[in-house]
Amino acid sequence: MGGALPEPSLFEPQQYSPSSLKEAALFWQSRTVSEHRSISVFTLLAAQLIEANATLDAKTVMLRMAQDEVRHTELCAQFLAQLTGQESMEMDVHVEPLATHQGVSAFERALRNVIYTTCLSETVASARLIHGLESTHDAYARAITRLIIRDEVMHGRFGFLYLEACAERLRDDPQMAASLATYCQYAFAVLEAELAPASMRHGASPSQEARNLGVLAPDEAYEVFHQTIAHVIIPGLEERGVAAADAWRQRDANVVHSP
């Protein structure tokens, strides 16, 4: 965590065509919004962990993750300003309330949201960043991406570590374990709809200049999503007592109501 922000002077926009700068700006604007929304998500999840009587370590790390997202937002917004030449931009950063999962305990509510936000969403995000770094050759874009990756990998690991800490309680409560597996059917379906809709397979490929600036091709983002689900997320959840393989095969956004 931490680390100095890259100097804006590292970026030389005159090296790129206006169309490539615009293409990259759209990509980094989306990332700026996503990082800003994560501030609220992690802050609200920290409150749920407090309600669930989670350990002090878990609550501390979650709040630190929210601080990471503040820094990520600053990094992305700083780059966006360099790409557009504008110091500020209007963006929709509205965040839906964190799911309360009515009818379950405070412990399971927090655990469900930890699984979705960290084991699923953050793990996919870090995998995409790592994949995109391979074709990101601009020094400024690489520096920012590497700083974000360092935090995002830890964010994804947090959920699996939290599940390990909860393993005994899940073993002693097979009903909760079954409830989590059912929830994962819903979570996987929502995650896929949000992060890897089928339309991504046929999205326009970015220019080479845009790739140099960190833009990830939609079809590659789609493939990274599914590879991460198959080879990282499902095994990781299965090892920690969550029946994720069956949940993925049976994914259905209508399987549970999850307000």
CSV table of C-alpha atoms in Angstrom, one decimal:
chain,number,residue,atom,x,y,z
A,1,MET,CA,0.0,0.0,0.0
A,2,GLY,CA,1.0,3.6,-0.3
A,3,GLY,CA,3.6,4.8,-2.8
A,4,ALA,CA,4.2,8.2,-4.4
A,5,LEU,CA,2.0,9.2,-7.3
A,6,PRO,CA,3.8,9.3,-10.6
A,7,GLU,CA,4.8,12.7,-11.8
A,8,PRO,CA,2.4,14.0,-14.6
A,9,SER,CA,5.5,15.1,-16.5
A,10,LEU,CA,6.1,11.4,-17.3
A,11,PHE,CA,3.3,11.6,-19.7
A,12,GLU,CA,3.8,13.0,-23.2
A,13,PRO,CA,0.4,13.3,-24.9
A,14,GLN,CA,1.9,14.7,-28.1
A,15,GLN,CA,3.2,11.2,-28.9
A,16,TYR,CA,-0.4,10.0,-29.5
A,17,SER,CA,-3.1,10.7,-32.0
A,18,PRO,CA,-6.2,12.7,-30.8
A,19,SER,CA,-8.3,9.6,-31.5
A,20,SER,CA,-6.1,7.4,-29.3
A,21,LEU,CA,-6.2,9.9,-26.5
A,22,LYS,CA,-9.9,10.0,-26.7
A,23,GLU,CA,-10.2,6.2,-26.7
A,24,ALA,CA,-7.9,6.0,-23.7
A,25,ALA,CA,-9.8,8.8,-21.9
A,26,LEU,CA,-13.1,6.9,-22.2
A,27,PHE,CA,-11.4,3.8,-20.7
A,28,TRP,CA,-9.8,5.7,-17.8
A,29,GLN,CA,-12.9,7.7,-17.1
A,30,SER,CA,-14.7,4.4,-16.6
A,31,ARG,CA,-12.0,3.2,-14.3
A,32,THR,CA,-12.0,6.4,-12.3
A,33,VAL,CA,-15.8,6.0,-11.7
A,34,SER,CA,-15.3,2.4,-10.7
A,35,GLU,CA,-12.5,3.2,-8.3
A,36,HIS,CA,-14.5,6.0,-6.8
A,37,ARG,CA,-17.6,3.8,-6.3
A,38,SER,CA,-15.4,1.3,-4.5
A,39,ILE,CA,-14.6,3.8,-1.8
A,40,SER,CA,-18.3,3.7,-0.8
A,41,VAL,CA,-18.6,0.0,-1.2
A,42,PHE,CA,-15.7,-0.8,1.1
A,43,THR,CA,-16.7,1.8,3.7
A,44,LEU,CA,-20.2,0.3,3.8
A,45,LEU,CA,-18.8,-3.2,4.0
A,46,ALA,CA,-16.6,-2.2,6.9
A,47,ALA,CA,-19.7,-1.1,8.7
A,48,GLN,CA,-21.3,-4.5,8.0
A,49,LEU,CA,-18.1,-6.2,9.4
A,50,ILE,CA,-18.5,-4.2,12.5
A,51,GLU,CA,-22.1,-5.3,12.8
A,52,ALA,CA,-21.1,-8.9,12.2
A,53,ASN,CA,-18.5,-8.7,15.1
A,54,ALA,CA,-15.6,-9.4,12.8
A,55,THR,CA,-12.1,-9.3,14.1
A,56,LEU,CA,-10.3,-6.0,14.5
A,57,ASP,CA,-7.9,-7.1,11.8
A,58,ALA,CA,-10.6,-7.7,9.3
A,59,LYS,CA,-12.3,-4.3,10.0
A,60,THR,CA,-8.9,-2.5,9.9
A,61,VAL,CA,-8.0,-4.0,6.5
A,62,MET,CA,-11.4,-3.2,5.0
A,63,LEU,CA,-11.1,0.4,6.0
A,64,ARG,CA,-7.5,0.5,4.6
A,65,MET,CA,-8.9,-0.9,1.3
A,66,ALA,CA,-11.4,2.0,1.2
A,67,GLN,CA,-8.4,4.3,1.6
A,68,ASP,CA,-6.6,2.5,-1.3
A,69,GLU,CA,-9.6,3.2,-3.5
A,70,VAL,CA,-9.3,6.9,-2.7
A,71,ARG,CA,-5.7,6.8,-3.9
A,72,HIS,CA,-6.7,4.8,-7.0
A,73,THR,CA,-9.4,7.4,-7.8
A,74,GLU,CA,-6.7,10.1,-7.6
A,75,LEU,CA,-4.4,8.1,-9.8
A,76,CYS,CA,-7.0,7.5,-12.5
A,77,ALA,CA,-8.3,11.1,-12.4
A,78,GLN,CA,-4.8,12.4,-12.6
A,79,PHE,CA,-4.2,10.4,-15.8
A,80,LEU,CA,-7.6,11.3,-17.2
A,81,ALA,CA,-6.7,15.0,-16.8
A,82,GLN,CA,-3.5,14.4,-18.8
A,83,LEU,CA,-5.4,12.5,-21.5
A,84,THR,CA,-8.1,15.2,-21.9
A,85,GLY,CA,-6.3,18.3,-21.0
A,86,GLN,CA,-9.2,19.1,-18.6
A,87,GLU,CA,-8.6,19.6,-14.9
A,88,SER,CA,-12.1,18.3,-14.0
A,89,MET,CA,-15.0,16.4,-15.5
A,90,GLU,CA,-18.6,15.6,-14.6
A,91,MET,CA,-19.0,11.9,-13.9
A,92,ASP,CA,-21.8,9.8,-12.5
A,93,VAL,CA,-20.4,8.2,-9.3
A,94,HIS,CA,-23.7,7.2,-7.8
A,95,VAL,CA,-23.5,3.9,-5.8
A,96,GLU,CA,-26.4,1.6,-5.1
A,97,PRO,CA,-26.8,0.7,-1.4
A,98,LEU,CA,-24.8,-2.3,-0.3
A,99,ALA,CA,-27.0,-5.4,-0.3
A,100,THR,CA,-28.5,-6.2,3.1
A,101,HIS,CA,-29.6,-9.8,2.3
A,102,GLN,CA,-32.7,-9.7,4.3
A,103,GLY,CA,-33.5,-12.8,6.3
A,104,VAL,CA,-29.9,-13.8,7.0
A,105,SER,CA,-27.7,-13.1,10.0
A,106,ALA,CA,-25.4,-10.1,10.2
A,107,PHE,CA,-22.5,-12.6,9.9
A,108,GLU,CA,-23.7,-14.1,6.7
A,109,ARG,CA,-24.7,-10.8,5.3
A,110,ALA,CA,-21.2,-9.5,5.6
A,111,LEU,CA,-19.7,-12.8,4.4
A,112,ARG,CA,-21.9,-12.7,1.2
A,113,ASN,CA,-20.7,-9.2,0.4
A,114,VAL,CA,-17.1,-10.0,1.2
A,115,ILE,CA,-17.3,-12.8,-1.3
A,116,TYR,CA,-18.9,-10.7,-4.0
A,117,THR,CA,-16.7,-7.6,-3.6
A,118,THR,CA,-13.4,-9.2,-3.0
A,119,CYS,CA,-13.3,-12.9,-4.0
A,120,LEU,CA,-15.2,-12.1,-7.1
A,121,SER,CA,-15.1,-8.5,-8.3
A,122,GLU,CA,-11.7,-7.5,-7.0
A,123,THR,CA,-10.1,-10.7,-8.2
A,124,VAL,CA,-11.4,-10.2,-11.7
A,125,ALA,CA,-10.3,-6.6,-11.6
A,126,SER,CA,-6.7,-7.5,-10.6
A,127,ALA,CA,-6.5,-10.2,-13.2
A,128,ARG,CA,-7.5,-7.7,-15.9
A,129,LEU,CA,-5.1,-5.1,-14.7
A,130,ILE,CA,-2.2,-7.7,-14.8
A,131,HIS,CA,-3.2,-8.9,-18.2
A,132,GLY,CA,-3.5,-5.3,-19.6
A,133,LEU,CA,-0.1,-4.4,-18.2
A,134,GLU,CA,1.6,-6.7,-20.7
A,135,SER,CA,0.6,-4.4,-23.6
A,136,THR,CA,0.8,-1.1,-21.6
A,137,HIS,CA,4.1,0.4,-22.7
A,138,ASP,CA,3.6,4.1,-21.9
A,139,ALA,CA,5.7,4.9,-18.8
A,140,TYR,CA,3.1,6.9,-17.1
A,141,ALA,CA,0.3,4.4,-17.7
A,142,ARG,CA,2.5,1.6,-16.5
A,143,ALA,CA,3.4,3.4,-13.3
A,144,ILE,CA,-0.2,4.0,-12.4
A,145,THR,CA,-1.3,0.5,-13.3
A,146,ARG,CA,1.4,-1.1,-11.3
A,147,LEU,CA,0.5,1.0,-8.2
A,148,ILE,CA,-3.2,0.0,-8.5
A,149,ILE,CA,-2.3,-3.7,-9.1
A,150,ARG,CA,-0.3,-3.9,-5.9
A,151,ASP,CA,-3.4,-3.0,-3.9
A,152,GLU,CA,-6.0,-4.8,-6.0
A,153,VAL,CA,-4.2,-8.2,-5.6
A,154,MET,CA,-4.4,-7.8,-1.8
A,155,HIS,CA,-8.1,-6.8,-2.1
A,156,GLY,CA,-8.9,-10.0,-3.9
A,157,ARG,CA,-6.9,-12.1,-1.4
A,158,PHE,CA,-8.7,-10.5,1.6
A,159,GLY,CA,-11.9,-12.3,0.8
A,160,PHE,CA,-10.3,-15.8,0.6
A,161,LEU,CA,-8.4,-15.1,3.9
A,162,TYR,CA,-11.6,-14.0,5.6
A,163,LEU,CA,-13.3,-17.2,4.4
A,164,GLU,CA,-10.4,-19.2,6.0
A,165,ALA,CA,-11.0,-17.4,9.2
A,166,CYS,CA,-14.7,-18.3,9.1
A,167,ALA,CA,-14.0,-21.9,8.1
A,168,GLU,CA,-14.8,-23.5,11.4
A,169,ARG,CA,-18.1,-21.6,11.7
A,170,LEU,CA,-19.1,-22.7,8.2
A,171,ARG,CA,-18.3,-26.4,9.0
A,172,ASP,CA,-20.4,-26.2,12.1
A,173,ASP,CA,-23.3,-24.6,10.2
A,174,PRO,CA,-24.1,-26.6,7.1
A,175,GLN,CA,-27.3,-24.7,6.6
A,176,MET,CA,-25.3,-21.5,6.2
A,177,ALA,CA,-22.8,-23.2,3.9
A,178,ALA,CA,-25.7,-24.3,1.7
A,179,SER,CA,-27.2,-20.7,1.8
A,180,LEU,CA,-23.9,-19.3,0.7
A,181,ALA,CA,-23.7,-21.8,-2.2
A,182,THR,CA,-27.2,-20.7,-3.3
A,183,TYR,CA,-26.2,-17.0,-3.0
A,184,CYS,CA,-23.2,-17.7,-5.2
A,185,GLN,CA,-25.6,-18.8,-8.0
A,186,TYR,CA,-27.0,-15.3,-7.9
A,187,ALA,CA,-23.7,-13.6,-7.4
A,188,PHE,CA,-22.0,-15.3,-10.3
A,189,ALA,CA,-24.9,-14.4,-12.6
A,190,VAL,CA,-24.9,-10.7,-11.5
A,191,LEU,CA,-21.1,-10.5,-11.8
A,192,GLU,CA,-21.2,-12.0,-15.3
A,193,ALA,CA,-23.9,-9.6,-16.4
A,194,GLU,CA,-22.0,-6.6,-15.1
A,195,LEU,CA,-18.4,-7.5,-16.0
A,196,ALA,CA,-18.6,-9.9,-18.9
A,197,PRO,CA,-21.8,-9.6,-21.0
A,198,ALA,CA,-21.7,-11.6,-24.2
A,199,SER,CA,-21.5,-8.4,-26.3
A,200,MET,CA,-17.9,-7.9,-25.0
A,201,ARG,CA,-16.8,-10.8,-27.3
A,202,HIS,CA,-17.5,-8.7,-30.3
A,203,GLY,CA,-16.4,-5.3,-29.0
A,204,ALA,CA,-14.2,-3.0,-31.1
A,205,SER,CA,-10.5,-3.7,-30.6
A,206,PRO,CA,-8.5,-0.7,-29.3
A,207,SER,CA,-5.7,0.8,-31.4
A,208,GLN,CA,-2.1,0.0,-30.6
A,209,GLU,CA,-1.6,3.4,-29.2
A,210,ALA,CA,-4.6,3.0,-26.9
A,211,ARG,CA,-3.3,-0.4,-25.8
A,212,ASN,CA,0.0,1.4,-24.9
A,213,LEU,CA,-2.1,3.7,-22.7
A,214,GLY,CA,-3.6,0.8,-20.8
A,215,VAL,CA,-6.8,0.1,-22.7
A,216,LEU,CA,-7.8,-3.6,-22.6
A,217,ALA,CA,-9.6,-5.1,-25.6
A,218,PRO,CA,-13.2,-6.2,-24.8
A,219,ASP,CA,-12.7,-9.7,-26.0
A,220,GLU,CA,-9.6,-10.0,-23.9
A,221,ALA,CA,-11.4,-8.7,-20.9
A,222,TYR,CA,-14.1,-11.2,-21.5
A,223,GLU,CA,-11.6,-14.1,-21.7
A,224,VAL,CA,-9.7,-13.0,-18.6
A,225,PHE,CA,-13.0,-12.9,-16.7
A,226,HIS,CA,-13.8,-16.5,-17.6
A,227,GLN,CA,-10.3,-17.8,-17.0
A,228,THR,CA,-10.2,-16.1,-13.6
A,229,ILE,CA,-13.5,-17.6,-12.7
A,230,ALA,CA,-12.4,-21.1,-13.7
A,231,HIS,CA,-8.8,-21.1,-12.5
A,232,VAL,CA,-8.8,-18.8,-9.5
A,233,ILE,CA,-12.2,-18.0,-8.0
A,234,ILE,CA,-13.9,-21.4,-8.2
A,235,PRO,CA,-10.9,-23.3,-6.8
A,236,GLY,CA,-10.4,-20.7,-4.1
A,237,LEU,CA,-13.9,-20.8,-2.9
A,238,GLU,CA,-14.1,-24.6,-3.1
A,239,GLU,CA,-11.0,-25.0,-1.0
A,240,ARG,CA,-12.7,-22.8,1.6
A,241,GLY,CA,-15.9,-24.7,1.9
A,242,VAL,CA,-18.1,-22.9,-0.7
A,243,ALA,CA,-19.7,-25.1,-3.4
A,244,ALA,CA,-18.7,-22.6,-6.2
A,245,ALA,CA,-18.3,-25.0,-9.1
A,246,ASP,CA,-22.0,-26.1,-8.9
A,247,ALA,CA,-23.0,-22.5,-8.2
A,248,TRP,CA,-21.2,-21.3,-11.4
A,249,ARG,CA,-22.9,-24.0,-13.5
A,250,GLN,CA,-26.3,-23.2,-12.1
A,251,ARG,CA,-25.8,-19.4,-12.0
A,252,ASP,CA,-29.1,-17.6,-12.2
A,253,ALA,CA,-29.9,-14.0,-11.2
A,254,ASN,CA,-33.4,-15.0,-10.2
A,255,VAL,CA,-32.4,-17.8,-7.8
A,256,VAL,CA,-32.6,-15.6,-4.7
A,257,HIS,CA,-33.9,-12.1,-4.0
A,258,SER,CA,-31.0,-10.1,-2.7
A,259,PRO,CA,-31.9,-6.5,-1.9
